[in-house]
XYZ file of C-alpha atoms in Angstrom:
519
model
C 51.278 -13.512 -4.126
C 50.559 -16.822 -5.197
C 47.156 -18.532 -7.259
C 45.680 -21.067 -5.152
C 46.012 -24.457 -6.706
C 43.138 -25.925 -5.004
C 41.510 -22.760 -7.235
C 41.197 -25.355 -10.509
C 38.692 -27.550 -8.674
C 37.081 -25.105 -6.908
C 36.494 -23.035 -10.211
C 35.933 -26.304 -11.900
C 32.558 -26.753 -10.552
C 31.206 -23.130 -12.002
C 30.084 -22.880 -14.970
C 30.372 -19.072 -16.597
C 26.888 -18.905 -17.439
C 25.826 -20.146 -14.070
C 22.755 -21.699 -15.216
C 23.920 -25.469 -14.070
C 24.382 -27.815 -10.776
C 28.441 -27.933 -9.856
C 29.710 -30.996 -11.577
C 31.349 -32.857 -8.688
C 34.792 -34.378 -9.863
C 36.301 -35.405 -6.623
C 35.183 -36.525 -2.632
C 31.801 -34.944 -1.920
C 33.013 -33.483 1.780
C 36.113 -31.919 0.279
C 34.170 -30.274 -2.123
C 31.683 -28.546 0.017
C 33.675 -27.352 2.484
C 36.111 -25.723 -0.542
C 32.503 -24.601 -1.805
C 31.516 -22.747 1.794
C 34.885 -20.934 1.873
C 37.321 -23.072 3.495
C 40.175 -23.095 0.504
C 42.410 -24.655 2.544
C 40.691 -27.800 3.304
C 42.353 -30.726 2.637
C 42.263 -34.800 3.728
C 45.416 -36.136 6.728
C 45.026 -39.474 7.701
C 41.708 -40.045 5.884
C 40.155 -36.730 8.067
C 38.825 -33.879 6.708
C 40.774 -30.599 8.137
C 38.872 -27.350 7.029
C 40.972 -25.147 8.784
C 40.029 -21.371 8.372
C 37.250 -19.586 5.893
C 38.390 -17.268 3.535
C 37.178 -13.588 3.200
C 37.239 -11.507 -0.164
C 39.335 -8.633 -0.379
C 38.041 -7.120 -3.727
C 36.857 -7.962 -6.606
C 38.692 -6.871 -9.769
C 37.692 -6.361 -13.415
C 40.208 -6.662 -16.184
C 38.996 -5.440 -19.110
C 41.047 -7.247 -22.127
C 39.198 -5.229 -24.678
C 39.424 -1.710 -22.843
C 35.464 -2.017 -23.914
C 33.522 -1.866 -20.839
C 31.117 0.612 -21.433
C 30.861 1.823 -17.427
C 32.749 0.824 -14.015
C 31.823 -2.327 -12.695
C 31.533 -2.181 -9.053
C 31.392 -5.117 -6.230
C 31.963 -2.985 -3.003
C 29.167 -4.728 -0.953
C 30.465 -8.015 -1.522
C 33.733 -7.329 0.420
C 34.524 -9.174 3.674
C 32.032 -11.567 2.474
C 32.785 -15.560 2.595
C 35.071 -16.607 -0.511
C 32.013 -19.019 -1.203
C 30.748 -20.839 -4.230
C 27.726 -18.697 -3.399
C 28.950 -15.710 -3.539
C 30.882 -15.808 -6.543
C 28.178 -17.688 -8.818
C 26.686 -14.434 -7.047
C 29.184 -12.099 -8.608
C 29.530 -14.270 -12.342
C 25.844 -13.786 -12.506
C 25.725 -10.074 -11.575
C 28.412 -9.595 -13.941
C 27.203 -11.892 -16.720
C 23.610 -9.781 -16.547
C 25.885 -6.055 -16.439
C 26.831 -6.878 -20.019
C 23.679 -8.422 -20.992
C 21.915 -5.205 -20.500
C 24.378 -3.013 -22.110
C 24.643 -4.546 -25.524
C 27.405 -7.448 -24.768
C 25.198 -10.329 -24.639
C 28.401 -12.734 -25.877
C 30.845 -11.312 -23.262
C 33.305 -14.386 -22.292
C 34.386 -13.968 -18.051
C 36.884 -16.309 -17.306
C 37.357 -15.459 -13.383
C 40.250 -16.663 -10.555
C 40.960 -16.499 -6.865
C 44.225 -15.181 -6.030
C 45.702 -15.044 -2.625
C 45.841 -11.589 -0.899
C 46.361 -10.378 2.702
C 45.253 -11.067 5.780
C 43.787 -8.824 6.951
C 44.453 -6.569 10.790
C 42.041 -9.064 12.503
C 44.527 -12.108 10.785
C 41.381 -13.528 8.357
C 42.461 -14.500 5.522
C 41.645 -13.033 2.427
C 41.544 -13.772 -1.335
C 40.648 -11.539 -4.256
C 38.236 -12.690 -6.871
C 39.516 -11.610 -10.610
C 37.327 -11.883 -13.727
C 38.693 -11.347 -16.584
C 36.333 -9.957 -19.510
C 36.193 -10.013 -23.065
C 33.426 -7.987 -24.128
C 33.107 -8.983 -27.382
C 31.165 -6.881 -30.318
C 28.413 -4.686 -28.576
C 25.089 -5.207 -30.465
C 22.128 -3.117 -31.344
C 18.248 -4.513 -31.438
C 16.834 -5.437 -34.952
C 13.092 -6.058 -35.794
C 11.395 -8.217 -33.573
C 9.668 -11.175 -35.159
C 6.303 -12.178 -34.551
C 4.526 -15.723 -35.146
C 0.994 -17.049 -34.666
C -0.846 -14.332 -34.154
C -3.203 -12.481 -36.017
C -1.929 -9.044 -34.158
C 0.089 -7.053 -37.033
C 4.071 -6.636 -36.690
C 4.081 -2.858 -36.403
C 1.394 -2.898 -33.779
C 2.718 -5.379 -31.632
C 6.200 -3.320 -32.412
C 4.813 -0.450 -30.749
C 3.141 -2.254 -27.803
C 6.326 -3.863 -27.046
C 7.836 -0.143 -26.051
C 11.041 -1.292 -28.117
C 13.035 0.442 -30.610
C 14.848 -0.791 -33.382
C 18.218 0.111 -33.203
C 18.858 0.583 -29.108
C 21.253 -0.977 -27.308
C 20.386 -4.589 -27.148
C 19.086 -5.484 -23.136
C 17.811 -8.823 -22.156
C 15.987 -6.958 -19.507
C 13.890 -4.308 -21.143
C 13.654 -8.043 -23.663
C 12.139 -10.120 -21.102
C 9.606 -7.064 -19.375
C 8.782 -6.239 -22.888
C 7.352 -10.341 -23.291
C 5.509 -9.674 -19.390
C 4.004 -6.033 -21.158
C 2.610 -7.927 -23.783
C 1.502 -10.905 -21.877
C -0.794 -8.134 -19.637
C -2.289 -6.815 -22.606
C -5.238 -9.083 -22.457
C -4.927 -10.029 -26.237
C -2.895 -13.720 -26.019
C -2.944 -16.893 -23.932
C 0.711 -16.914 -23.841
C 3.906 -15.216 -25.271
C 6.951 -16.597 -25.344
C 10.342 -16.104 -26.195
C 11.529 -18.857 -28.797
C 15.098 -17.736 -30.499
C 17.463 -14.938 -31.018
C 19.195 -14.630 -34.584
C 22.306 -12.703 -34.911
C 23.782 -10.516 -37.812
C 27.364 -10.402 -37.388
C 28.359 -8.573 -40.060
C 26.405 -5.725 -38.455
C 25.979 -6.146 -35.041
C 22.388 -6.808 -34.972
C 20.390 -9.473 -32.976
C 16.908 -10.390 -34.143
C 14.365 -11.671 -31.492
C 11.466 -13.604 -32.120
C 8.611 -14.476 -30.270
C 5.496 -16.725 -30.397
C 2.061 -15.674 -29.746
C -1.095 -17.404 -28.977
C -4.178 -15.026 -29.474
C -6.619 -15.404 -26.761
C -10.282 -15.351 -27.927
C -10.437 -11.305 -26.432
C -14.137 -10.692 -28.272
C -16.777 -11.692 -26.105
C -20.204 -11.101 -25.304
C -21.824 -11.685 -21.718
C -24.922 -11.680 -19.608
C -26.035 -12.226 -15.904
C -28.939 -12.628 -15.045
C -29.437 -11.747 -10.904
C -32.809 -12.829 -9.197
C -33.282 -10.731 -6.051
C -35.917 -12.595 -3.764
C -35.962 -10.050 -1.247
C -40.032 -9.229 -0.730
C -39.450 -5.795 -0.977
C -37.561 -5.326 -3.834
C -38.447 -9.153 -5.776
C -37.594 -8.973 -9.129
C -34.759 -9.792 -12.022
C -31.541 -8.326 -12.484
C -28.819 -8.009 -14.803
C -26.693 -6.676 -17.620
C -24.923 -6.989 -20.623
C -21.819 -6.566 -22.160
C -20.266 -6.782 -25.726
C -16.276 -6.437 -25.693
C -14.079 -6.251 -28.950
C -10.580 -6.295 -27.913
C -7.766 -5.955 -30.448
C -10.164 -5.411 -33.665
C -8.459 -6.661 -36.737
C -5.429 -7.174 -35.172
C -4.925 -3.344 -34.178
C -5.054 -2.996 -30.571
C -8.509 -0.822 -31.019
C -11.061 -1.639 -28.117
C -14.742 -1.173 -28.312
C -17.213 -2.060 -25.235
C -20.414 -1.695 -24.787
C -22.648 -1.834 -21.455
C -26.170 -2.222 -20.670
C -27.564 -3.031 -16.977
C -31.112 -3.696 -16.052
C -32.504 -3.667 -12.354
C -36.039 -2.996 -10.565
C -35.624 0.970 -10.404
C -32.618 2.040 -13.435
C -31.447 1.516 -16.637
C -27.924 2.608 -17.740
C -25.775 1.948 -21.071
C -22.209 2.738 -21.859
C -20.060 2.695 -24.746
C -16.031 2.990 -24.912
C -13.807 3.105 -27.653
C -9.960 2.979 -27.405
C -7.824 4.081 -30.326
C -3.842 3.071 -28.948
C -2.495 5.875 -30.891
C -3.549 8.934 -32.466
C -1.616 9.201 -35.695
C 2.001 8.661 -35.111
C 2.086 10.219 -31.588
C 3.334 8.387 -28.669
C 0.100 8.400 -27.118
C -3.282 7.094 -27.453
C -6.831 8.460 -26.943
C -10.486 7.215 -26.143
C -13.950 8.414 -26.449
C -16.698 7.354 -24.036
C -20.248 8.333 -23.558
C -23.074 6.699 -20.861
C -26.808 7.305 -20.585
C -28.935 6.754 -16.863
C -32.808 6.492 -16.392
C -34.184 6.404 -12.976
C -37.977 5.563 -12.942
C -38.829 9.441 -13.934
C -36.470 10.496 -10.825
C -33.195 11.038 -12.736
C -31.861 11.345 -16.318
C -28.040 11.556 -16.869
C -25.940 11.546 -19.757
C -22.270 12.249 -19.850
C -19.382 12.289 -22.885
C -15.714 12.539 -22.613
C -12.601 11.911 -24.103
C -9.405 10.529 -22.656
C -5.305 11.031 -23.496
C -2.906 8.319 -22.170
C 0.441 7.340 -22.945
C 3.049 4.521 -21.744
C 5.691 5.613 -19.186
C 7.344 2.357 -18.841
C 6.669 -1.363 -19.477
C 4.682 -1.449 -15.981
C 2.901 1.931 -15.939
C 0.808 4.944 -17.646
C -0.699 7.924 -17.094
C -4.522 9.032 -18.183
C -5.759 12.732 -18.611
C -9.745 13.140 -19.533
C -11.765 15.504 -20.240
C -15.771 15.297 -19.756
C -19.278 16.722 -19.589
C -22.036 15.039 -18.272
C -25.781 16.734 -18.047
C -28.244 15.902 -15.539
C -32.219 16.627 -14.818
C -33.376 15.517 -11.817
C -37.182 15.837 -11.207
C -38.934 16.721 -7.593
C -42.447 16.702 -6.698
C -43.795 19.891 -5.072
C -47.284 21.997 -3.978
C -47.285 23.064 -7.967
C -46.547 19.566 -9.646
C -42.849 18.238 -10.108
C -40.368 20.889 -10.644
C -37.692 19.496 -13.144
C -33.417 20.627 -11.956
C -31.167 20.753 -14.612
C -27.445 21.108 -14.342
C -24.074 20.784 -16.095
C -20.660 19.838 -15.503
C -16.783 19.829 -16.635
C -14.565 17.675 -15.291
C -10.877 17.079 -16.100
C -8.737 14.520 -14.430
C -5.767 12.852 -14.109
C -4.975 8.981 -13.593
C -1.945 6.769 -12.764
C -1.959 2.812 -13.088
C 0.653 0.488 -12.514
C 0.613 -2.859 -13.540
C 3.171 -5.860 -12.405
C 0.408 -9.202 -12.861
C 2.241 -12.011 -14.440
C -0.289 -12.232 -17.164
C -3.895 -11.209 -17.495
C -6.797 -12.644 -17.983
C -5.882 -15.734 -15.851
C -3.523 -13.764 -13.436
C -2.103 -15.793 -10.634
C 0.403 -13.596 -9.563
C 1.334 -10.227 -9.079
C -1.328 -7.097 -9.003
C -1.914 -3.909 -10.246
C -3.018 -0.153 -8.749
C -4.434 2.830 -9.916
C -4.924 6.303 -8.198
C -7.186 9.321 -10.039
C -7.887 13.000 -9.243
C -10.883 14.690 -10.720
C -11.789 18.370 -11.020
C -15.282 19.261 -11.302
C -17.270 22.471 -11.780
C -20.980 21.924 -11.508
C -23.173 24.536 -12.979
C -26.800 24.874 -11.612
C -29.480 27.818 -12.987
C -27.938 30.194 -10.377
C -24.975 29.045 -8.800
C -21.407 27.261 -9.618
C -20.066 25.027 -7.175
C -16.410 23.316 -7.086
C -15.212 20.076 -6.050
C -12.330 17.801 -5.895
C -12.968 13.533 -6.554
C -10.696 10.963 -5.934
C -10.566 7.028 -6.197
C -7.894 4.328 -5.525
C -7.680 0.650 -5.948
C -5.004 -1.851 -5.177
C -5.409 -5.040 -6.394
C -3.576 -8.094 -5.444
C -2.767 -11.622 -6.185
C -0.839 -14.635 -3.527
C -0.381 -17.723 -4.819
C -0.448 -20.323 -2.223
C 0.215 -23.894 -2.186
C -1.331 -26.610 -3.995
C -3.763 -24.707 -6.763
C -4.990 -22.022 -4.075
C -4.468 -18.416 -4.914
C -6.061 -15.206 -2.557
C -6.514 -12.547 -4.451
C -7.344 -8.901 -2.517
C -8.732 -5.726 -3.573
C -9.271 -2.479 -1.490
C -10.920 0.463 -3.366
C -12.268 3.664 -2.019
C -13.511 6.864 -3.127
C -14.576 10.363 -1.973
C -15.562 13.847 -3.409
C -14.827 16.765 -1.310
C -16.762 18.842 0.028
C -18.908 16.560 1.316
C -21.649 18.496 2.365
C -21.357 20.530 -1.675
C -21.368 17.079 -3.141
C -24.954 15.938 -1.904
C -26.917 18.702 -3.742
C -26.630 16.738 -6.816
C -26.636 13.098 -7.995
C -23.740 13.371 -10.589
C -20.982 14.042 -7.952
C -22.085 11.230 -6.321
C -21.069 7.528 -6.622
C -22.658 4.443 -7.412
C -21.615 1.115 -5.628
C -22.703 -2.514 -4.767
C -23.585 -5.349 -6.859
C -21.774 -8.359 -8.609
C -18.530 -6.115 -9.622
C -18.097 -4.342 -6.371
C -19.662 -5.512 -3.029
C -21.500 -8.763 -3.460
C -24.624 -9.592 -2.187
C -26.263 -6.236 -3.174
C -28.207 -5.457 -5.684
C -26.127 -3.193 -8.808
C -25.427 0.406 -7.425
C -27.440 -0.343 -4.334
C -25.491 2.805 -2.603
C -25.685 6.219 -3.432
C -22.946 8.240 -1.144
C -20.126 10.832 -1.314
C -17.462 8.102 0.317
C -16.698 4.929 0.531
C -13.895 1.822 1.455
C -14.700 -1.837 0.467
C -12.770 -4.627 0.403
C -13.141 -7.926 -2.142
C -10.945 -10.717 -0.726
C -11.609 -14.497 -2.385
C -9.823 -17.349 -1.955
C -9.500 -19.090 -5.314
C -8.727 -22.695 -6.430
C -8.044 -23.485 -9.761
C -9.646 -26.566 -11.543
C -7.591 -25.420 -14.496
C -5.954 -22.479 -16.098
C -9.722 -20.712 -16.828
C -11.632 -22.663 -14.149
C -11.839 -21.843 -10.591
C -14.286 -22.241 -8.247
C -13.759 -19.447 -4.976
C -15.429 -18.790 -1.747
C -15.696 -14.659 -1.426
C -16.363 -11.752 1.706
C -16.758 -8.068 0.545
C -16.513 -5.406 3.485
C -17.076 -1.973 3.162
C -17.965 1.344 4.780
C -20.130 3.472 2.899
C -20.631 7.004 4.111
C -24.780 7.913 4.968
C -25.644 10.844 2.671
C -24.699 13.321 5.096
C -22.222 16.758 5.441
C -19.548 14.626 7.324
C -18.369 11.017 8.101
C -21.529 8.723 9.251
C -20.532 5.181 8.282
C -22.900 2.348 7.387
C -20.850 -0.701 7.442
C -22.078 -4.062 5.263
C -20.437 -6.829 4.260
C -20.965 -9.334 1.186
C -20.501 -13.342 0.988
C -20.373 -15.955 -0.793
C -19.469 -18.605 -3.245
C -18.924 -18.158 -7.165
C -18.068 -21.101 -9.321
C -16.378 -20.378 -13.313
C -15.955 -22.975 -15.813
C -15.246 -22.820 -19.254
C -13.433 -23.502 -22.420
C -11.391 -21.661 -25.196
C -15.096 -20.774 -26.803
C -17.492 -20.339 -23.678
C -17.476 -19.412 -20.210
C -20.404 -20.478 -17.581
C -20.632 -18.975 -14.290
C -23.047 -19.672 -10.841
C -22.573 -17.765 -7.776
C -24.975 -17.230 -4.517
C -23.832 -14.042 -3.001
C -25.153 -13.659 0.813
C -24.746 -10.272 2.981
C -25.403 -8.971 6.791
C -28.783 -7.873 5.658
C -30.315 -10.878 4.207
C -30.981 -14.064 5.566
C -30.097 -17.032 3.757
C -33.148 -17.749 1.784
C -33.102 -13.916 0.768
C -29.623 -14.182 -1.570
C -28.477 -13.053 -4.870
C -28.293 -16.099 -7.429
C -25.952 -15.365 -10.095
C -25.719 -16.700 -13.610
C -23.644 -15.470 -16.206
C -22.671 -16.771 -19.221
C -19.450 -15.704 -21.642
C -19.356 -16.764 -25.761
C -15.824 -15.729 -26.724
C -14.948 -15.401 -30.251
C-alpha cells in the first residue's frame, strides 16, 4: 500500500477548519480535475490525461489520544467520488462531531492512502484522519453586554447550564432562542474566553434591547350604510418589565354593537421551578344582548430551544338576555375549561421575521353548566404560520388557522363555546369579530416588500370558510383584500391600510390607521 504523492497538493488546498477557498499553488486544470476525483491526473506532452476517478473505500479514525468520546461513523460516504467535495464534506462533519461533544480545539490532520480496487476494477482510496482531541471542556457563565435584561434571567432563557458539556450547537440555537424572544433587535455572538487551567470556556454575547413597551391604537371607519360608524381598539404591551422577562398586556376594542377588554400577565417562572405561569381575565358587553366574563390561569414550560407546551385552566360566566311574551328572560351559565397547547417556533428572529415560521395546535375541554342541564364539548384550534423570502426585498408570508368545537349542534346553545372572527387581526376587510360560528378555515397570505428592516409596505388576500350557525357543515365562504403600508422608527410606528372584501364594493372599505409609540 502506498500514500499517493500527488496527496500533498491535493490536501494542500484544504484547510482543516474548512472555512476558506482552496489556495491554488499549481496549473488551474490539474488542480480541478485532482479536486473532482481523478488522483491520477497528470500533464504528457503539454495535455491533460485524467485517466480514471477514484472511489473511497472507508473512512478511518485514528484516535491518538484514545479520547473520542463515541464511534465516529462515515458508512454513507463509501463508494462515493474521492472528491475535494466530499472530503471538505467529511473534515467538516468531523470537525462539528467534536464541536458538539466538548472538543472544540480537536486538531484532524487527514490523508488519502491507496487501497483496492475494487470487483468491478474502480479504484479505490481510503480517507484517514487522524485526531487529537485535545482537553474536553465544560460551559462557564455566559456573559452578557448592552442590555438592560439581567444575567440570571437571560441565563435561564438561554436553556443553558453551567457546567454541561460545551456544544457549539445547543451555543448557536441558544443565540436564535433568544433572538425570538421579542425583547432585542439583535444578538450576537462576539468572543469565547477559555480557562485552561480548568477546562472551562466562557461565551459572551451582545445584546441590543428592542424598544418591546408599546402602546397602540387603530382607528377603523366602516362606511358601509348599514352599519356606518368608527371602529377600533387599544392596546398597552410591557414586555420584559425591568429587565425580568415579566409580560403585561392589556386590550380594549370598540365597534358599533360590543365592547371587550383583556388583561394578561406572564410571570416566566414561578419560584425556582422550571416552568412559568400566567393569569388572564377578559370582560364582553353586547348592546344589553350578552355579558361575558372569563378568568384563567396558565402553566408552560420550555421543551427545547424551538418548542413548549401550555396547560390552562379557566372559568368564564355568561348571561345572555332574550325577549319574550313576559319581558326579557335573562340565561345564565358557567363553565370549566382545561386545555392543553403545543407551539413550535423556528423564525429567524421576531419582531421583523423574514424567515422561518412558527405553529401551534390546542385542545380544550369544556363543561358548560346551564340552570338544569350540563353539556360537554371538545375545542380545538391550529395555526401555521409561515415566512419565504424571495428575491430582491420581497418576502410572502402565509398563515392558515382554523378552529372547531364539537358537537356542533351542543355548541350553538350558547355564545361562550362559540368563536369570534374577522377584522384587522384575522380576515381583513370585516369589521372586528364580524362572525359568530362553531367552525372555521381562513387563510392570510401577503406579499411583503421591505423599505427597511421595520418598514414594509404589502399587498394582502384573506380567504376563509366560516361555518353558518347550524348542527352540521354549511359553509359561507368570504374573502378579504387589500393593501397595508408600515413605517416607522426605533420610537414610533405609523400604519395605513384599505382593506376591501367580496361583500363590499370599493367605495364601501375598511380604512385603517394605527399608530405604535414604543418605549
Amino acid at each position: 500500500m502506498r500514500v499517493f504523492c500527488i496527496i500533498v497538493l491535493f490536501l494542500g488546498t484544504i484547510f482543516l477548519w474548512a472555512d476558506q477557498e482552496p489556495v491554488l499553488q499549481a496549473d488551474s486544470l490539474l488542480i480541478h480535475s485532482i479536486q473532482e476525483g481523478y488522483l491520477g491526473a497528470e500533464f504528457k506532452n503539454s495535455n491533460l490525461i485524467q485517466g480514471v476517478p477514484y472511489r473511497l473505500e472507508a473512512v478511518e479514525i485514528i484516535d491518538i489520544q484514545s479520547r473520542l468520546p463515541e464511534p465516529l461513523i462515515f458508512a454513507n460516504y463509501t463508494g462515493k467520488p474521492a472528491s475535494l467535495k466530499y472530503v471538505q464534506e467529511i473534515i467538516h462533519s468531523t470537525r462539528d462531531f467534536f464541536l458538539q461533544r466538548g472538543f472544540p480545539f480537536a486538531v484532524i490532520s487527514p490523508e488519502l492512502v491507496e487501497a483496492k480496487s475494487n470487483s468491478f476494477g474502480v479504484k479505490q482510496v481510503k480517507l484517514v484522519l487522524r485526531v487529537t482531541c485535545g482537553s474536553g471542556y465544560k460551559l462557564g457563565a455566559l456573559q452578557f453586554y448592552g442590555t438592560k435584561t439581567r444575567n440570571h434571567v437571560l441565563s435561564r432563557m438561554s436553556l443553558l447550564t453551567t457546567g454541561e458539556t460545551y456544544n457549539e450547537k445547543r451555543l448557536e440555537l441558544s443565540r436564535k432562542k433568544l433572538a425570538r424572544s421579542g425583547y432585542f433587535r439583535s444578538v450576537e455572538w462576539i468572543r469565547l474566553s477559555r480557562d485552561s487551567a480548568r477546562n472551562l470556556l466562557y461565551p459572551a454575547f451582545t445584546l441590543e434591547d428592542l424598544k418591546a413597551n408599546s402602546i397602540s391604537g387603530l382607528l377603523g371607519y366602516n362606511s358601509e350604510d348599514r352599519q356606518k360608524g368608527f371602529t377600533g381598539f387599544l392596546d398597552i404591551l410591557l414586555n420584559n418589565i425591568m429587565g425580568t422577562a415579566r409580560d403585561f398586556s392589556f386590550h380594549f376594542l370598540s365597534n358599533e354593537k360590543e365592547k371587550q377588554a383583556e388583561l394578561d400577565y406572564k410571570e416566566p417562572w414561578l419560584w425556582h421551578l422550571p416552568f412559568g405561569g400566567g393569569f388572564r381575565f377578559s370582560l364582553s358587553l353586547e348592546d344589553s344582548i350578552y355579558n361575558e366574563t372569563e378568568w384563567g390561569v396558565t402553566l408552560f414550560q420550555d421543551m427545547g430551544f424551538y418548542s413548549k407546551y401550555l396547560l390552562s385552566f379557566s372559568f368564564q360566566d355568561n348571561e345572555m338576555y332574550q325577549k319574550t311574551g313576559n319581558g326579557i328572560t335573562i340565561r345564565k351559565s358557567s363553565a370549566a375549561m382545561t386545555g392543553i397547547e403545543l407551539l413550535v417556533d423556528w423564525r429567524n428572529a421576531f419582531p421583523f421575521t423574514e424567515s422561518g415560521g412558527k405553529a401551534r395546535i390546542g385542545l380544550n375541554g369544556i363543561r358548560r353548566s346551564n340552570s338544569d342541564t350540563n353539556t360537554y364539548l371538545i375545542q380545538h384550534q391550529s395555526e401555521v404560520d409561515y415566512w419565504i423570502p424571495l428575491p430582491g426585498r420581497f418576502i410572502l408570508h402565509q398563515k392558515l388557522t382554523q378552529a372547531a368545537v364539537w358537537p356542533l349542534g351542543a355548541a350553538i346553545g350558547n355564545r361562550g363555546n362559540l368563536f369570534q372572527t374577522g377584522g384587522t387581526n384575522s380576515i381583513r376587510g370585516f369589521r372586528e369579530h364580524a362572525f359568530l360560528t362553531n367552525i372555521y378555515f381562513y387563510g392570510n397570505f401577503e406579499l411583503q416588500y421591505l423599505l427597511s428592516n421595520a418598514n414594509r409596505v404589502m399587498l394582502f388576500i384573506d380567504p376563509a370558510l366560516i361555518n353558518r350557525l347550524k348542527d352540521r357543515i354549511h359553509w359561507q365562504r368570504v374573502a378579504g383584500y387589500g393593501l397595508w403600508t408600515e413605517l416607522g422608527n426605533k420610537d414610533w410606528v405609523f400604519g395605513i391600510g384599505y382593506a376591501l372584501s367580496s361583500e363590499r364594493k370599493l367605495s364601501e372599505g375598511l380604512l385603517h390607521v394605527k399608530v405604535i409609540n414604543q418605549f
